[in-house]
Amino acid sequence: MADVAIVDYGMGNLRSVCKAIEHVAEGAEVVITSDPAVVRASTRVVFPGQGAMPDCMRELDARGLRPAVLDAAASKPFLGICIGQQMLFAHSEEGDVSGLGVFPGNVVRFPPAESMPTADGGHLKVPHMGWNQVWQRASHPLWAGIPDGDRFYFVHSYHVVPADAALIAAETEYGQRFTSAVARDNIFAVQFHPEKSAAAGLRLLSNFVGWAP
C-alpha cells in the first residue's frame, strides 16, 4: 500500500510532483500510478493535471480511473492540482464538458486580454503564467507555516467559480479576483503548482503529507 498515490491519466509531467513530495516526505512510498487498485489502496491521493479539460476527462475515463478518484475524494486525504482542481467541479466552459461533480460550480475562462488593462497602459496576458500572491480566505492545516499573501506559480487560462462560497480557501488577483484554492472535509485543491512554487509550495506539500482530516 502506497503512502501517496499520484494519479496518472496521461496528462502532465508528474515526475516533478513526485520528486517534490519525495523531498518533503522522506521514507514515504510515493508512486505514480494509472492502476485504480493502487489508487484505492493508497493512504492519500494527489490528483494533478495539465492540458485541456475535455482531453483530461476523456483520458481519465479511458483508463477506468473515475470510480477510484471519486472514492478517494470521498474517503482519504486528497490534493487536487491545476486541472486536477478544475476536474472536481460540475462543468467546464472549456469544451463544454462535465467534470466529476464533486463540487458544485463551473470552470470559466479569463476575460479577453483587452478587457484586463494594466496601470501602465498594457493588458494582462492569458494564460495567466508566473508567480502571484495567494490570499488565504479560510484557515486550514495546509496553510500552516505559509504567510498569507505568499507567492505561488500559476499556468492557466481557466479558473473555478464555486457555487458554494464556503468552498473558497484562497483567492488571487489577476485582472479580477478568482478562486485559487478550495477545501472541504478531506479535499484540498489548488489552481497553482505547489511543486513549482519553491519553499511555499514545498511547505504546502509537507503539510498535506502530514494531514489527518
mmCIF file of N, CA and C in Angstrom, residues 51-168:
data_model
loop_
_atom_site.group_PDB
_atom_site.id
_atom_site.type_symbol
_atom_site.label_atom_id
_atom_site.label_comp_id
_atom_site.label_asym_id
_atom_site.label_seq_id
_atom_site.Cartn_x
_atom_site.Cartn_y
_atom_site.Cartn_z
ATOM 1 N N GLY A 51 -3.205 20.522 -19.386
ATOM 2 C CA GLY A 51 -3.814 20.315 -20.688
ATOM 3 C C GLY A 51 -5.249 20.788 -20.714
ATOM 4 N N ALA A 52 -5.987 20.339 -21.718
ATOM 5 C CA ALA A 52 -7.369 20.763 -21.900
ATOM 6 C C ALA A 52 -8.322 19.856 -21.132
ATOM 7 N N MET A 53 -9.319 20.458 -20.538
ATOM 8 C CA MET A 53 -10.274 19.709 -19.710
ATOM 9 C C MET A 53 -10.942 18.547 -20.463
ATOM 10 N N PRO A 54 -11.412 18.720 -21.702
ATOM 11 C CA PRO A 54 -12.041 17.576 -22.384
ATOM 12 C C PRO A 54 -11.091 16.399 -22.546
ATOM 13 N N ASP A 55 -9.821 16.682 -22.867
ATOM 14 C CA ASP A 55 -8.828 15.609 -23.009
ATOM 15 C C ASP A 55 -8.597 14.908 -21.682
ATOM 16 N N CYS A 56 -8.518 15.695 -20.611
ATOM 17 C CA CYS A 56 -8.274 15.108 -19.291
ATOM 18 C C CYS A 56 -9.417 14.192 -18.868
ATOM 19 N N MET A 57 -10.645 14.631 -19.056
ATOM 20 C CA MET A 57 -11.790 13.805 -18.678
ATOM 21 C C MET A 57 -11.846 12.541 -19.525
ATOM 22 N N ARG A 58 -11.568 12.675 -20.797
ATOM 23 C CA ARG A 58 -11.588 11.501 -21.687
ATOM 24 C C ARG A 58 -10.529 10.485 -21.277
ATOM 25 N N GLU A 59 -9.328 10.953 -20.992
ATOM 26 C CA GLU A 59 -8.242 10.036 -20.626
ATOM 27 C C GLU A 59 -8.472 9.407 -19.256
ATOM 28 N N LEU A 60 -9.066 10.148 -18.338
ATOM 29 C CA LEU A 60 -9.395 9.589 -17.024
ATOM 30 C C LEU A 60 -10.345 8.407 -17.177
ATOM 31 N N ASP A 61 -11.367 8.581 -18.013
ATOM 32 C CA ASP A 61 -12.332 7.510 -18.226
ATOM 33 C C ASP A 61 -11.742 6.357 -19.031
ATOM 34 N N ALA A 62 -10.878 6.686 -20.006
ATOM 35 C CA ALA A 62 -10.273 5.637 -20.832
ATOM 36 C C ALA A 62 -9.444 4.677 -19.988
ATOM 37 N N ARG A 63 -8.887 5.169 -18.880
ATOM 38 C CA ARG A 63 -8.071 4.327 -18.008
ATOM 39 C C ARG A 63 -8.867 3.724 -16.856
ATOM 40 N N GLY A 64 -10.172 3.975 -16.843
ATOM 41 C CA GLY A 64 -11.025 3.414 -15.802
ATOM 42 C C GLY A 64 -10.763 3.980 -14.420
ATOM 43 N N LEU A 65 -10.268 5.224 -14.366
ATOM 44 C CA LEU A 65 -9.851 5.805 -13.094
ATOM 45 C C LEU A 65 -10.937 6.612 -12.390
ATOM 46 N N ARG A 66 -12.002 6.939 -13.088
ATOM 47 C CA ARG A 66 -13.020 7.808 -12.479
ATOM 48 C C ARG A 66 -13.538 7.254 -11.146
ATOM 49 N N PRO A 67 -13.976 5.977 -11.062
ATOM 50 C CA PRO A 67 -14.503 5.498 -9.779
ATOM 51 C C PRO A 67 -13.480 5.552 -8.653
ATOM 52 N N ALA A 68 -12.228 5.229 -8.950
ATOM 53 C CA ALA A 68 -11.197 5.238 -7.908
ATOM 54 C C ALA A 68 -10.918 6.655 -7.423
ATOM 55 N N VAL A 69 -10.904 7.615 -8.345
ATOM 56 C CA VAL A 69 -10.686 9.010 -7.962
ATOM 57 C C VAL A 69 -11.851 9.517 -7.122
ATOM 58 N N LEU A 70 -13.067 9.191 -7.507
ATOM 59 C CA LEU A 70 -14.237 9.611 -6.727
ATOM 60 C C LEU A 70 -14.241 8.970 -5.342
ATOM 61 N N ASP A 71 -13.853 7.713 -5.268
ATOM 62 C CA ASP A 71 -13.768 7.042 -3.967
ATOM 63 C C ASP A 71 -12.731 7.735 -3.079
ATOM 64 N N ALA A 72 -11.574 8.065 -3.674
ATOM 65 C CA ALA A 72 -10.522 8.732 -2.905
ATOM 66 C C ALA A 72 -10.971 10.106 -2.430
ATOM 67 N N ALA A 73 -11.663 10.837 -3.300
ATOM 68 C CA ALA A 73 -12.139 12.169 -2.932
ATOM 69 C C ALA A 73 -13.178 12.113 -1.820
ATOM 70 N N ALA A 74 -13.803 10.965 -1.656
ATOM 71 C CA ALA A 74 -14.821 10.805 -0.617
ATOM 72 C C ALA A 74 -14.281 10.241 0.685
ATOM 73 N N SER A 75 -13.041 9.732 0.661
ATOM 74 C CA SER A 75 -12.661 8.917 1.809
ATOM 75 C C SER A 75 -11.251 9.110 2.365
ATOM 76 N N LYS A 76 -10.365 9.837 1.691
ATOM 77 C CA LYS A 76 -8.986 9.943 2.179
ATOM 78 C C LYS A 76 -8.399 11.306 1.852
ATOM 79 N N PRO A 77 -7.294 11.683 2.497
ATOM 80 C CA PRO A 77 -6.666 12.969 2.177
ATOM 81 C C PRO A 77 -6.400 13.074 0.676
ATOM 82 N N PHE A 78 -6.896 14.148 0.074
ATOM 83 C CA PHE A 78 -6.936 14.274 -1.383
ATOM 84 C C PHE A 78 -6.490 15.677 -1.768
ATOM 85 N N LEU A 79 -5.485 15.758 -2.637
ATOM 86 C CA LEU A 79 -4.960 17.044 -3.088
ATOM 87 C C LEU A 79 -5.102 17.150 -4.601
ATOM 88 N N GLY A 80 -5.911 18.106 -5.070
ATOM 89 C CA GLY A 80 -6.041 18.384 -6.491
ATOM 90 C C GLY A 80 -5.133 19.528 -6.892
ATOM 91 N N ILE A 81 -4.481 19.407 -8.055
ATOM 92 C CA ILE A 81 -3.545 20.424 -8.527
ATOM 93 C C ILE A 81 -3.898 20.828 -9.954
ATOM 94 N N CYS A 82 -4.078 22.129 -10.194
ATOM 95 C CA CYS A 82 -4.301 22.707 -11.517
ATOM 96 C C CYS A 82 -5.566 22.117 -12.163
ATOM 97 N N ILE A 83 -5.433 21.409 -13.270
ATOM 98 C CA ILE A 83 -6.614 20.790 -13.880
ATOM 99 C C ILE A 83 -7.249 19.796 -12.908
ATOM 100 N N GLY A 84 -6.444 19.220 -12.041
ATOM 101 C CA GLY A 84 -6.980 18.320 -11.019
ATOM 102 C C GLY A 84 -7.932 19.018 -10.069
ATOM 103 N N GLN A 85 -7.781 20.322 -9.883
ATOM 104 C CA GLN A 85 -8.781 21.098 -9.149
ATOM 105 C C GLN A 85 -10.023 21.304 -10.015
ATOM 106 N N GLN A 86 -9.817 21.731 -11.261
ATOM 107 C CA GLN A 86 -10.944 22.049 -12.134
ATOM 108 C C GLN A 86 -11.844 20.835 -12.384
ATOM 109 N N MET A 87 -11.234 19.657 -12.503
ATOM 110 C CA MET A 87 -11.997 18.446 -12.793
ATOM 111 C C MET A 87 -12.942 18.053 -11.662
ATOM 112 N N LEU A 88 -12.722 18.579 -10.477
ATOM 113 C CA LEU A 88 -13.601 18.252 -9.352
ATOM 114 C C LEU A 88 -14.950 18.944 -9.457
ATOM 115 N N PHE A 89 -15.052 19.966 -10.322
ATOM 116 C CA PHE A 89 -16.284 20.741 -10.408
ATOM 117 C C PHE A 89 -17.247 20.148 -11.428
ATOM 118 N N ALA A 90 -18.450 20.710 -11.456
ATOM 119 C CA ALA A 90 -19.537 20.097 -12.222
ATOM 120 C C ALA A 90 -19.386 20.272 -13.722
ATOM 121 N N HIS A 91 -18.878 21.438 -14.149
ATOM 122 C CA HIS A 91 -18.890 21.730 -15.586
ATOM 123 C C HIS A 91 -17.777 22.698 -15.935
ATOM 124 N N SER A 92 -17.243 22.566 -17.149
ATOM 125 C CA SER A 92 -16.231 23.495 -17.644
ATOM 126 C C SER A 92 -16.651 24.102 -18.968
ATOM 127 N N GLU A 93 -16.414 25.410 -19.099
ATOM 128 C CA GLU A 93 -16.616 26.088 -20.385
ATOM 129 C C GLU A 93 -15.672 25.540 -21.449
ATOM 130 N N GLU A 94 -14.522 25.052 -21.013
ATOM 131 C CA GLU A 94 -13.535 24.542 -21.967
ATOM 132 C C GLU A 94 -14.058 23.248 -22.589
ATOM 133 N N GLY A 95 -14.526 23.325 -23.814
ATOM 134 C CA GLY A 95 -15.081 22.161 -24.481
ATOM 135 C C GLY A 95 -16.497 21.817 -24.056
ATOM 136 N N ASP A 96 -17.104 22.673 -23.212
ATOM 137 C CA ASP A 96 -18.474 22.418 -22.742
ATOM 138 C C ASP A 96 -18.598 20.991 -22.220
ATOM 139 N N VAL A 97 -17.749 20.657 -21.249
ATOM 140 C CA VAL A 97 -17.649 19.279 -20.769
ATOM 141 C C VAL A 97 -18.013 19.200 -19.287
ATOM 142 N N SER A 98 -18.607 18.097 -18.890
ATOM 143 C CA SER A 98 -18.903 17.852 -17.478
ATOM 144 C C SER A 98 -17.653 17.393 -16.748
ATOM 145 N N GLY A 99 -17.506 17.852 -15.515
ATOM 146 C CA GLY A 99 -16.426 17.378 -14.667
ATOM 147 C C GLY A 99 -16.902 16.238 -13.786
ATOM 148 N N LEU A 100 -16.186 16.004 -12.698
ATOM 149 C CA LEU A 100 -16.520 14.895 -11.808
ATOM 150 C C LEU A 100 -17.698 15.217 -10.887
ATOM 151 N N GLY A 101 -18.006 16.490 -10.737
ATOM 152 C CA GLY A 101 -19.171 16.857 -9.943
ATOM 153 C C GLY A 101 -19.010 16.682 -8.448
ATOM 154 N N VAL A 102 -17.778 16.625 -7.963
ATOM 155 C CA VAL A 102 -17.568 16.540 -6.515
ATOM 156 C C VAL A 102 -18.016 17.839 -5.854
ATOM 157 N N PHE A 103 -17.745 18.964 -6.502
ATOM 158 C CA PHE A 103 -18.135 20.273 -6.007
ATOM 159 C C PHE A 103 -19.122 20.923 -6.986
ATOM 160 N N PRO A 104 -20.074 21.688 -6.498
ATOM 161 C CA PRO A 104 -20.955 22.448 -7.389
ATOM 162 C C PRO A 104 -20.231 23.693 -7.907
ATOM 163 N N GLY A 105 -20.445 24.003 -9.164
ATOM 164 C CA GLY A 105 -19.820 25.185 -9.729
ATOM 165 C C GLY A 105 -19.258 24.915 -11.102
ATOM 166 N N ASN A 106 -18.687 25.958 -11.684
ATOM 167 C CA ASN A 106 -18.210 25.900 -13.062
ATOM 168 C C ASN A 106 -16.751 26.304 -13.180
ATOM 169 N N VAL A 107 -16.175 25.931 -14.307
ATOM 170 C CA VAL A 107 -14.815 26.350 -14.678
ATOM 171 C C VAL A 107 -14.976 27.295 -15.854
ATOM 172 N N VAL A 108 -14.453 28.520 -15.717
ATOM 173 C CA VAL A 108 -14.650 29.547 -16.743
ATOM 174 C C VAL A 108 -13.309 30.110 -17.194
ATOM 175 N N ARG A 109 -13.290 30.676 -18.390
ATOM 176 C CA ARG A 109 -12.079 31.274 -18.941
ATOM 177 C C ARG A 109 -11.927 32.705 -18.442
ATOM 178 N N PHE A 110 -10.679 33.131 -18.290
ATOM 179 C CA PHE A 110 -10.434 34.537 -18.013
ATOM 180 C C PHE A 110 -11.016 35.387 -19.142
ATOM 181 N N PRO A 111 -11.398 36.631 -18.852
ATOM 182 C CA PRO A 111 -11.869 37.517 -19.913
ATOM 183 C C PRO A 111 -10.765 37.749 -20.953
ATOM 184 N N PRO A 112 -11.126 38.211 -22.149
ATOM 185 C CA PRO A 112 -10.107 38.531 -23.153
ATOM 186 C C PRO A 112 -9.095 39.532 -22.594
ATOM 187 N N ALA A 113 -7.857 39.423 -23.039
ATOM 188 C CA ALA A 113 -6.786 40.264 -22.513
ATOM 189 C C ALA A 113 -7.118 41.750 -22.620
ATOM 190 N N GLU A 114 -7.794 42.159 -23.700
ATOM 191 C CA GLU A 114 -8.073 43.582 -23.890
ATOM 192 C C GLU A 114 -9.022 44.140 -22.840
ATOM 193 N N SER A 115 -9.717 43.252 -22.124
ATOM 194 C CA SER A 115 -10.622 43.719 -21.073
ATOM 195 C C SER A 115 -9.953 43.703 -19.701
ATOM 196 N N MET A 116 -8.661 43.399 -19.659
ATOM 197 C CA MET A 116 -7.923 43.397 -18.394
ATOM 198 C C MET A 116 -6.716 44.320 -18.516
ATOM 199 N N PRO A 117 -6.936 45.654 -18.512
ATOM 200 C CA PRO A 117 -5.837 46.608 -18.666
ATOM 201 C C PRO A 117 -4.953 46.665 -17.427
ATOM 202 N N THR A 118 -3.712 47.056 -17.642
ATOM 203 C CA THR A 118 -2.773 47.263 -16.547
ATOM 204 C C THR A 118 -2.543 48.755 -16.360
ATOM 205 N N ALA A 119 -1.951 49.125 -15.230
ATOM 206 C CA ALA A 119 -1.755 50.537 -14.899
ATOM 207 C C ALA A 119 -0.847 51.252 -15.889
ATOM 208 N N ASP A 120 0.042 50.506 -16.553
ATOM 209 C CA ASP A 120 0.985 51.134 -17.485
ATOM 210 C C ASP A 120 0.432 51.218 -18.910
ATOM 211 N N GLY A 121 -0.854 50.917 -19.086
ATOM 212 C CA GLY A 121 -1.461 51.035 -20.399
ATOM 213 C C GLY A 121 -1.448 49.758 -21.215
ATOM 214 N N GLY A 122 -0.846 48.708 -20.677
ATOM 215 C CA GLY A 122 -0.836 47.423 -21.364
ATOM 216 C C GLY A 122 -2.034 46.581 -20.967
ATOM 217 N N HIS A 123 -1.932 45.295 -21.223
ATOM 218 C CA HIS A 123 -3.008 44.372 -20.873
ATOM 219 C C HIS A 123 -2.417 43.107 -20.272
ATOM 220 N N LEU A 124 -3.139 42.529 -19.332
ATOM 221 C CA LEU A 124 -2.717 41.249 -18.789
ATOM 222 C C LEU A 124 -2.839 40.168 -19.850
ATOM 223 N N LYS A 125 -1.945 39.199 -19.800
ATOM 224 C CA LYS A 125 -1.947 38.133 -20.792
ATOM 225 C C LYS A 125 -2.733 36.923 -20.290
ATOM 226 N N VAL A 126 -3.340 36.243 -21.238
ATOM 227 C CA VAL A 126 -3.987 34.958 -20.969
ATOM 228 C C VAL A 126 -3.322 33.938 -21.882
ATOM 229 N N PRO A 127 -2.753 32.843 -21.356
ATOM 230 C CA PRO A 127 -2.907 32.348 -19.978
ATOM 231 C C PRO A 127 -2.182 33.184 -18.931
ATOM 232 N N HIS A 128 -2.714 33.104 -17.726
ATOM 233 C CA HIS A 128 -2.063 33.650 -16.537
ATOM 234 C C HIS A 128 -0.876 32.743 -16.234
ATOM 235 N N MET A 129 0.318 33.287 -16.340
ATOM 236 C CA MET A 129 1.518 32.459 -16.198
ATOM 237 C C MET A 129 2.545 33.197 -15.352
ATOM 238 N N GLY A 130 2.984 32.550 -14.275
ATOM 239 C CA GLY A 130 4.019 33.131 -13.425
ATOM 240 C C GLY A 130 3.602 33.151 -11.967
ATOM 241 N N TRP A 131 4.353 33.929 -11.195
ATOM 242 C CA TRP A 131 4.165 33.977 -9.745
ATOM 243 C C TRP A 131 3.108 34.999 -9.383
ATOM 244 N N ASN A 132 2.263 34.650 -8.419
ATOM 245 C CA ASN A 132 1.233 35.574 -7.968
ATOM 246 C C ASN A 132 0.902 35.272 -6.512
ATOM 247 N N GLN A 133 0.380 36.298 -5.842
ATOM 248 C CA GLN A 133 0.043 36.146 -4.428
ATOM 249 C C GLN A 133 -1.240 35.336 -4.244
ATOM 250 N N VAL A 134 -1.243 34.565 -3.188
ATOM 251 C CA VAL A 134 -2.404 33.760 -2.814
ATOM 252 C C VAL A 134 -2.868 34.231 -1.438
ATOM 253 N N TRP A 135 -4.115 34.722 -1.401
ATOM 254 C CA TRP A 135 -4.674 35.266 -0.168
ATOM 255 C C TRP A 135 -5.605 34.237 0.459
ATOM 256 N N GLN A 136 -5.244 33.817 1.652
ATOM 257 C CA GLN A 136 -5.987 32.767 2.342
ATOM 258 C C GLN A 136 -7.328 33.318 2.838
ATOM 259 N N ARG A 137 -8.417 32.646 2.492
ATOM 260 C CA ARG A 137 -9.761 33.082 2.882
ATOM 261 C C ARG A 137 -10.380 32.193 3.947
ATOM 262 N N ALA A 138 -9.712 31.112 4.282
ATOM 263 C CA ALA A 138 -10.200 30.230 5.338
ATOM 264 C C ALA A 138 -8.994 29.545 5.974
ATOM 265 N N SER A 139 -9.018 29.409 7.282
ATOM 266 C CA SER A 139 -7.924 28.704 7.945
ATOM 267 C C SER A 139 -7.975 27.233 7.559
ATOM 268 N N HIS A 140 -6.800 26.644 7.446
ATOM 269 C CA HIS A 140 -6.728 25.235 7.041
ATOM 270 C C HIS A 140 -5.364 24.696 7.427
ATOM 271 N N PRO A 141 -5.284 23.414 7.822
ATOM 272 C CA PRO A 141 -3.985 22.835 8.168
ATOM 273 C C PRO A 141 -2.952 22.921 7.042
ATOM 274 N N LEU A 142 -3.371 22.944 5.786
ATOM 275 C CA LEU A 142 -2.397 23.004 4.693
ATOM 276 C C LEU A 142 -1.774 24.381 4.533
ATOM 277 N N TRP A 143 -2.346 25.403 5.178
ATOM 278 C CA TRP A 143 -1.733 26.740 5.172
ATOM 279 C C TRP A 143 -0.732 26.921 6.314
ATOM 280 N N ALA A 144 -0.579 25.933 7.172
ATOM 281 C CA ALA A 144 0.299 26.082 8.335
ATOM 282 C C ALA A 144 1.720 26.470 7.902
ATOM 283 N N GLY A 145 2.245 27.534 8.493
ATOM 284 C CA GLY A 145 3.606 27.973 8.197
ATOM 285 C C GLY A 145 3.762 28.726 6.895
ATOM 286 N N ILE A 146 2.654 28.991 6.189
ATOM 287 C CA ILE A 146 2.707 29.725 4.919
ATOM 288 C C ILE A 146 2.085 31.100 5.145
ATOM 289 N N PRO A 147 2.872 32.178 5.014
ATOM 290 C CA PRO A 147 2.323 33.518 5.246
ATOM 291 C C PRO A 147 1.196 33.840 4.267
ATOM 292 N N ASP A 148 0.176 34.521 4.770
ATOM 293 C CA ASP A 148 -0.899 34.984 3.899
ATOM 294 C C ASP A 148 -0.315 35.931 2.853
ATOM 295 N N GLY A 149 -0.690 35.735 1.599
ATOM 296 C CA GLY A 149 -0.147 36.561 0.526
ATOM 297 C C GLY A 149 1.143 36.036 -0.062
ATOM 298 N N ASP A 150 1.595 34.871 0.384
ATOM 299 C CA ASP A 150 2.803 34.292 -0.209
ATOM 300 C C ASP A 150 2.550 33.976 -1.678
ATOM 301 N N ARG A 151 3.632 33.868 -2.440
ATOM 302 C CA ARG A 151 3.511 33.695 -3.888
ATOM 303 C C ARG A 151 3.651 32.231 -4.306
ATOM 304 N N PHE A 152 2.813 31.862 -5.271
ATOM 305 C CA PHE A 152 2.841 30.527 -5.859
ATOM 306 C C PHE A 152 2.867 30.670 -7.377
ATOM 307 N N TYR A 153 3.215 29.574 -8.063
ATOM 308 C CA TYR A 153 3.386 29.612 -9.513
ATOM 309 C C TYR A 153 2.138 29.098 -10.228
ATOM 310 N N PHE A 154 1.665 29.886 -11.188
ATOM 311 C CA PHE A 154 0.446 29.574 -11.937
ATOM 312 C C PHE A 154 0.732 29.408 -13.425
ATOM 313 N N VAL A 155 -0.017 28.522 -14.082
ATOM 314 C CA VAL A 155 -0.093 28.440 -15.552
ATOM 315 C C VAL A 155 -1.507 27.981 -15.891
ATOM 316 N N HIS A 156 -2.385 28.919 -16.305
ATOM 317 C CA HIS A 156 -3.766 28.517 -16.609
ATOM 318 C C HIS A 156 -4.503 29.630 -17.347
ATOM 319 N N SER A 157 -5.506 29.210 -18.113
ATOM 320 C CA SER A 157 -6.401 30.138 -18.808
ATOM 321 C C SER A 157 -7.808 30.091 -18.228
ATOM 322 N N TYR A 158 -8.112 29.059 -17.445
ATOM 323 C CA TYR A 158 -9.430 28.859 -16.849
ATOM 324 C C TYR A 158 -9.302 28.815 -15.331
ATOM 325 N N HIS A 159 -10.386 29.129 -14.648
ATOM 326 C CA HIS A 159 -10.386 29.071 -13.183
ATOM 327 C C HIS A 159 -11.755 28.638 -12.698
ATOM 328 N N VAL A 160 -11.817 28.155 -11.473
ATOM 329 C CA VAL A 160 -13.081 27.647 -10.941
ATOM 330 C C VAL A 160 -13.915 28.769 -10.333
ATOM 331 N N VAL A 161 -15.231 28.615 -10.440
ATOM 332 C CA VAL A 161 -16.191 29.517 -9.796
ATOM 333 C C VAL A 161 -17.123 28.646 -8.950
ATOM 334 N N PRO A 162 -16.791 28.442 -7.676
ATOM 335 C CA PRO A 162 -17.618 27.569 -6.835
ATOM 336 C C PRO A 162 -19.022 28.140 -6.647
ATOM 337 N N ALA A 163 -20.015 27.265 -6.680
ATOM 338 C CA ALA A 163 -21.386 27.676 -6.394
ATOM 339 C C ALA A 163 -21.583 27.922 -4.906
ATOM 340 N N ASP A 164 -20.741 27.324 -4.090
ATOM 341 C CA ASP A 164 -20.799 27.456 -2.633
ATOM 342 C C ASP A 164 -19.568 28.234 -2.170
ATOM 343 N N ALA A 165 -19.774 29.456 -1.704
ATOM 344 C CA ALA A 165 -18.648 30.291 -1.273
ATOM 345 C C ALA A 165 -17.876 29.668 -0.116
ATOM 346 N N ALA A 166 -18.506 28.772 0.632
ATOM 347 C CA ALA A 166 -17.825 28.137 1.762
ATOM 348 C C ALA A 166 -16.665 27.253 1.307
ATOM 349 N N LEU A 167 -16.625 26.903 0.019
ATOM 350 C CA LEU A 167 -15.530 26.085 -0.504
ATOM 351 C C LEU A 167 -14.235 26.872 -0.658
ATOM 352 N N ILE A 168 -14.325 28.186 -0.759
ATOM 353 C CA ILE A 168 -13.161 29.005 -1.118
ATOM 354 C C ILE A 168 -12.152 29.051 0.020
#
